[in-house]
Coordinates of N, CA, C and O in Angstrom, one line a residue:
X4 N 138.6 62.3 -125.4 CA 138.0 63.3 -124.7 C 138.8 64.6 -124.9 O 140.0 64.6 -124.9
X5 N 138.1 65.7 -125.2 CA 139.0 66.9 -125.2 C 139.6 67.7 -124.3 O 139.0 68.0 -123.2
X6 N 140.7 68.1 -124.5 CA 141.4 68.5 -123.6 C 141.9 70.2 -123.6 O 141.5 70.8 -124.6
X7 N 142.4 70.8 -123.0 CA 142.2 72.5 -123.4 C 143.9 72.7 -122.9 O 144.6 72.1 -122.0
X8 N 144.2 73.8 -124.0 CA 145.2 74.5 -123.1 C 144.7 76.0 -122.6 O 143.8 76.4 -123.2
X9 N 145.1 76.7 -121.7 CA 144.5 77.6 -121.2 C 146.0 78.6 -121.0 O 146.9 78.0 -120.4
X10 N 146.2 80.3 -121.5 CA 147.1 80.5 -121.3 C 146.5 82.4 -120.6 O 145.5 82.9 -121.0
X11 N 147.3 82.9 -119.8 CA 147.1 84.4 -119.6 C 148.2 84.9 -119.7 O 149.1 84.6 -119.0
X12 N 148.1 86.0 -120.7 CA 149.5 86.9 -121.2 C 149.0 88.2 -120.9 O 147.9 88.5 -121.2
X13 N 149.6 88.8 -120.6 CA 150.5 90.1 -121.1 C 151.2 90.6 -122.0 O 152.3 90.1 -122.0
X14 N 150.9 91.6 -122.9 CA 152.0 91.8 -123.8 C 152.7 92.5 -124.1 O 152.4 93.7 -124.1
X15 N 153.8 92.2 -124.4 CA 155.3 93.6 -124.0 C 155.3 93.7 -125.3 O 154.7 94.8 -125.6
X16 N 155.6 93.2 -126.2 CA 156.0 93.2 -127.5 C 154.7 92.9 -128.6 O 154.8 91.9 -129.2
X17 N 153.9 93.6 -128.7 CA 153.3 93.4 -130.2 C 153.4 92.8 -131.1 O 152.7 91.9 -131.4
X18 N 154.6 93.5 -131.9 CA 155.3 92.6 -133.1 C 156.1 91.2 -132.6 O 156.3 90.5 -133.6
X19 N 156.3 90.9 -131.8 CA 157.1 89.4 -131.1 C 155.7 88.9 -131.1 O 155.5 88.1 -132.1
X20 N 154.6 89.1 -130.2 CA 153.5 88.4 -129.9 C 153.0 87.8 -131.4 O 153.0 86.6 -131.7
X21 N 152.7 88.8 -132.2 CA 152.0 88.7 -133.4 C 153.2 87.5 -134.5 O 153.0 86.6 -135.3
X22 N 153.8 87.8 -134.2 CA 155.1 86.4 -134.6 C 154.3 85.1 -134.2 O 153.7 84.2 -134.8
X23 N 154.5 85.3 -133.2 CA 154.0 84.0 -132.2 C 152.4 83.2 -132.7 O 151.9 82.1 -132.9
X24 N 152.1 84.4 -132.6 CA 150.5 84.0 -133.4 C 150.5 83.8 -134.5 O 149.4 83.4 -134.9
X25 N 151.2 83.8 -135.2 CA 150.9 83.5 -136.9 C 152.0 81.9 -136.5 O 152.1 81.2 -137.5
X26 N 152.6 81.3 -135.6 CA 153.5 80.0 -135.8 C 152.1 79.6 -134.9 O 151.1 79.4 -135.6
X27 N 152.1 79.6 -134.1 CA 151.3 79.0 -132.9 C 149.9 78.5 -133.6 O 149.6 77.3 -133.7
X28 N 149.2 79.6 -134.1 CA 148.0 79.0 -134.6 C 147.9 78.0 -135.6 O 147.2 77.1 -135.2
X29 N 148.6 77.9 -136.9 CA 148.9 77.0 -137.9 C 149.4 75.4 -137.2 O 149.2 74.2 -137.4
X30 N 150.3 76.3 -136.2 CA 150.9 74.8 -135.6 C 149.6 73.9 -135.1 O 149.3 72.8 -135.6
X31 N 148.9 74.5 -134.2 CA 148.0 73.7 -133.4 C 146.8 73.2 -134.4 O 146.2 72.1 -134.2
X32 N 146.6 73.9 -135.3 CA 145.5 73.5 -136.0 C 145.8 71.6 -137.2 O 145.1 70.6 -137.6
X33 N 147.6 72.1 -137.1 CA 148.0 70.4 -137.5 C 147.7 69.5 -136.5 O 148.0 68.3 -136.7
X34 N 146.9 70.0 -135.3 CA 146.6 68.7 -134.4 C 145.6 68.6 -134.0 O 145.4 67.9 -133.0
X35 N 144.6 69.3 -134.9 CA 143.0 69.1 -134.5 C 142.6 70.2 -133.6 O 141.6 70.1 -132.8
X36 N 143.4 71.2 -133.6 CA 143.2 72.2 -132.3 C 142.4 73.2 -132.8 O 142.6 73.7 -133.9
X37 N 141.1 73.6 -132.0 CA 140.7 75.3 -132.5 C 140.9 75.9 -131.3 O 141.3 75.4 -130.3
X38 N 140.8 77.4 -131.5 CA 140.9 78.3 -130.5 C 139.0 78.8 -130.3 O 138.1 79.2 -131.0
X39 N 139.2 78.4 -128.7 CA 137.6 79.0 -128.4 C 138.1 80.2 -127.9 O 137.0 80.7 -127.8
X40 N 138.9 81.1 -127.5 CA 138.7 82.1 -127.1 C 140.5 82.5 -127.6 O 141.4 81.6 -127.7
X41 N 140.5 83.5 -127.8 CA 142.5 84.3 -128.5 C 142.1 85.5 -128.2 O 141.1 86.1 -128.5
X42 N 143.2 85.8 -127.3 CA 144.1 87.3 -126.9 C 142.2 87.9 -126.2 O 142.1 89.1 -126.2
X43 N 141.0 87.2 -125.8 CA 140.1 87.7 -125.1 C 140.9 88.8 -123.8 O 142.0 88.8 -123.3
X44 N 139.8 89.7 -123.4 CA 140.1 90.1 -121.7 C 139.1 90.3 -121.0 O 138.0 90.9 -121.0
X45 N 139.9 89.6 -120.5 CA 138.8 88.9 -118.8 C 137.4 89.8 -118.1 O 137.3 90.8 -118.8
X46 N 137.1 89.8 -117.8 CA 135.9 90.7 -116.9 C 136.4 89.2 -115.4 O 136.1 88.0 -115.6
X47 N 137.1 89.8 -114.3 CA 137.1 89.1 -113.3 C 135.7 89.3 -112.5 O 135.5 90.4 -112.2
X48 N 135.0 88.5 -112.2 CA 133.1 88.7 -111.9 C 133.6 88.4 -110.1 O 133.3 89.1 -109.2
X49 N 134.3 87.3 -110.1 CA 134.5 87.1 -108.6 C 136.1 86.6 -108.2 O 136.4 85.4 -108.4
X50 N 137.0 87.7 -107.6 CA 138.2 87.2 -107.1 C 138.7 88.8 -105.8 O 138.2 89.8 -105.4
X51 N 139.9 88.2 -105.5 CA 140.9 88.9 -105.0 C 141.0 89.9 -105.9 O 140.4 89.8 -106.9
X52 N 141.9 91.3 -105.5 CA 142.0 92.3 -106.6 C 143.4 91.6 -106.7 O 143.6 90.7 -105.9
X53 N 144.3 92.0 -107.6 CA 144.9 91.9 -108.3 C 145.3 90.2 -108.9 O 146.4 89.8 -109.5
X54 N 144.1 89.6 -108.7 CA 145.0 88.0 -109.4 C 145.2 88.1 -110.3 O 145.9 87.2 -110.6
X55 N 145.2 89.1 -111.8 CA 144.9 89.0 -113.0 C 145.4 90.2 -113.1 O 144.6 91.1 -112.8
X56 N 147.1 90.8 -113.8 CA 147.5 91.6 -114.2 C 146.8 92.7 -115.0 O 146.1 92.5 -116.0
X57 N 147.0 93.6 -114.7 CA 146.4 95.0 -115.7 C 147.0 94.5 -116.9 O 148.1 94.0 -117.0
X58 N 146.0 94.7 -118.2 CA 145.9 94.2 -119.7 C 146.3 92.6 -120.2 O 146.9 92.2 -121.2
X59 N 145.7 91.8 -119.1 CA 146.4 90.4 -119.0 C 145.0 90.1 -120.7 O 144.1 90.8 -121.1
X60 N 145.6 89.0 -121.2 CA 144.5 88.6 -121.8 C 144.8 87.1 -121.7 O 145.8 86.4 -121.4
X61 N 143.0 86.5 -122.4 CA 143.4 84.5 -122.4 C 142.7 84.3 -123.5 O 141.6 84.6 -124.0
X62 N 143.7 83.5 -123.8 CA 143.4 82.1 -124.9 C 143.7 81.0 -124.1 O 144.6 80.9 -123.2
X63 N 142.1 80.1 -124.8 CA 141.7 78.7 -124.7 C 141.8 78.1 -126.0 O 141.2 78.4 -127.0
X64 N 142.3 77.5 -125.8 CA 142.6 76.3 -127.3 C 142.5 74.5 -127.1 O 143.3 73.7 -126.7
X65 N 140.9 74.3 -127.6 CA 140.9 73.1 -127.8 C 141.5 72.0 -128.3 O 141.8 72.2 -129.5
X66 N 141.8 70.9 -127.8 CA 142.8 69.7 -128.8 C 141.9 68.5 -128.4 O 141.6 68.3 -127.2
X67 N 141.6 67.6 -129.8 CA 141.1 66.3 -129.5 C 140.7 65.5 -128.1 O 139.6 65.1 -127.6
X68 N 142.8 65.7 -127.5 CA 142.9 65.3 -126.3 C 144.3 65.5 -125.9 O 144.9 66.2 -126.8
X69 N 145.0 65.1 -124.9 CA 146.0 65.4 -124.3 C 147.3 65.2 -125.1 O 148.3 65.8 -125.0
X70 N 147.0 63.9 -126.1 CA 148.0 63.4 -126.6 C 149.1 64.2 -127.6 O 150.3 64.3 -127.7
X71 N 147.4 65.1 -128.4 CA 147.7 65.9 -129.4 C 148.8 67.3 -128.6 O 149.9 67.7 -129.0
X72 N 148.2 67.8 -127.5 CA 148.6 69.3 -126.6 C 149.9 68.5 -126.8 O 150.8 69.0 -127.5
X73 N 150.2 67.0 -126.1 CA 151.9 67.0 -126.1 C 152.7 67.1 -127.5 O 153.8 67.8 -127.5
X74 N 152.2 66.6 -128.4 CA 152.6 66.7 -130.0 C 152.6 67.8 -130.7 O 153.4 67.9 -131.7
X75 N 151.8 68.9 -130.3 CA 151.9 70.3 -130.7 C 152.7 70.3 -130.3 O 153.6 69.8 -131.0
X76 N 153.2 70.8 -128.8 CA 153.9 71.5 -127.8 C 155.5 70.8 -128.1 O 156.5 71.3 -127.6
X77 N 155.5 69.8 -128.8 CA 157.0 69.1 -128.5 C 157.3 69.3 -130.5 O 158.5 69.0 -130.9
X78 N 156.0 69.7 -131.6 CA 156.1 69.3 -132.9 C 157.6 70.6 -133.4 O 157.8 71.7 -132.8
X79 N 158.3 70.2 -134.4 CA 159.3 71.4 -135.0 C 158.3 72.5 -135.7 O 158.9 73.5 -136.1
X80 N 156.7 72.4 -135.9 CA 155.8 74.1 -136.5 C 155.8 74.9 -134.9 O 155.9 76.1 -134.9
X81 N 155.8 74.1 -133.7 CA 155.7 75.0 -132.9 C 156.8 75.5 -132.0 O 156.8 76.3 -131.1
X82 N 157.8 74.5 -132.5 CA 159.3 74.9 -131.4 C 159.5 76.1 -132.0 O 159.8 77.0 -131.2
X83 N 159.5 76.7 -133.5 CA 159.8 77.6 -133.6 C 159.7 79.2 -133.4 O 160.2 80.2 -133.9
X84 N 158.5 78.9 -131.9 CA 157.4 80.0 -132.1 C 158.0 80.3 -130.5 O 157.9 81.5 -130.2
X85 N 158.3 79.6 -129.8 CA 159.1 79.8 -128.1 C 159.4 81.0 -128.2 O 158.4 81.7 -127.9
X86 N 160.3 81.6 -128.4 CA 161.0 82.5 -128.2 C 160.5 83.7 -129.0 O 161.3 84.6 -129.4
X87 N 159.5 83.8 -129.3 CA 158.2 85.1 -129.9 C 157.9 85.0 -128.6 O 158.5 85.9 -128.0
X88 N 157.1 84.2 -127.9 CA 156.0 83.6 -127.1 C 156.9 84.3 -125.7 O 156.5 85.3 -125.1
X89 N 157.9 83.8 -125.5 CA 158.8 84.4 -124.0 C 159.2 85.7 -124.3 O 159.3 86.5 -123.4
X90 N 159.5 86.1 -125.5 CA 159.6 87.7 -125.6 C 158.8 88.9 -126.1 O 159.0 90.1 -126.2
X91 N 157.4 87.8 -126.5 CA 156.3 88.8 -126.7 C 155.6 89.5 -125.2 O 155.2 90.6 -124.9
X92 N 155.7 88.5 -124.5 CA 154.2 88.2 -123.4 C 154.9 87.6 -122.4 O 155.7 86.7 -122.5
X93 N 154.4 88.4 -121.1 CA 155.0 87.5 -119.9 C 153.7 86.8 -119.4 O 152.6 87.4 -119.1
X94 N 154.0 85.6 -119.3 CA 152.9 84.8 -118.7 C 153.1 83.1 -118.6 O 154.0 82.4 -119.2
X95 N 152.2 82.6 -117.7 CA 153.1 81.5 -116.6 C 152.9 80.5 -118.2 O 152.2 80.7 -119.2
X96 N 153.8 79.2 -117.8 CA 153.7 78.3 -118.5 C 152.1 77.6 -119.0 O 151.0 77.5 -118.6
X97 N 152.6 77.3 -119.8 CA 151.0 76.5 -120.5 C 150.8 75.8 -119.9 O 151.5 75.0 -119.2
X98 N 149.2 75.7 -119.9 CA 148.6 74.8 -118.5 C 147.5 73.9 -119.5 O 146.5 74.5 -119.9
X99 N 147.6 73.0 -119.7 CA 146.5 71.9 -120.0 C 145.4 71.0 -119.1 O 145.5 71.1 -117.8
X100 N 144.7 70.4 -119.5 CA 143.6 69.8 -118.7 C 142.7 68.9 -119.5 O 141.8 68.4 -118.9

């Protein structure tokens, strides 16, 4: 069954982010991953005002299933992308489902 990671960033750094995206995508795609939505921004249709930082953006990234999200997330194509990812963009931990 497929499973999604779901992420909302902000981005401080450009050139850090854009690091991140050139390791991150290659990585996932070694695990059957596509991206249905990258660096999108939101139209909030119904919430609270501020849940959703000024210039937040989201990527959704499909994976087979959950097994794969752990295998990306733990593989050495994507350990090396952490520290682009924490100093590109502030945004909460990756959330799967």
């Amino acid at each position: 069954m497929p499973a999604y990671v779901i992420s909302i960033a902000t981005v401080a750094d450009h050139e850090a982010w854009e690091r991140y995206r050139a390791i991150a995508g290659p990585a996932a795609a070694q695990f059957g991953a596509r991206y249905l939505a990258r660096g999108a921004v939101p139209e909030v249709v119904e919430a609270t005002a501020g849940e959703l930082p000024p210039g937040a953006t989201v990527t959704v990234i499909e994976f087979p299933d959950r097994d794969a999200i752990h295998a990306w997330y733990a593989s050495d194509g994507y350990a090396g992308s952490e520290d682009q990812r924490t100093g590109g963009a502030t945004a909460p931990p990756l959330r799967h489902g």
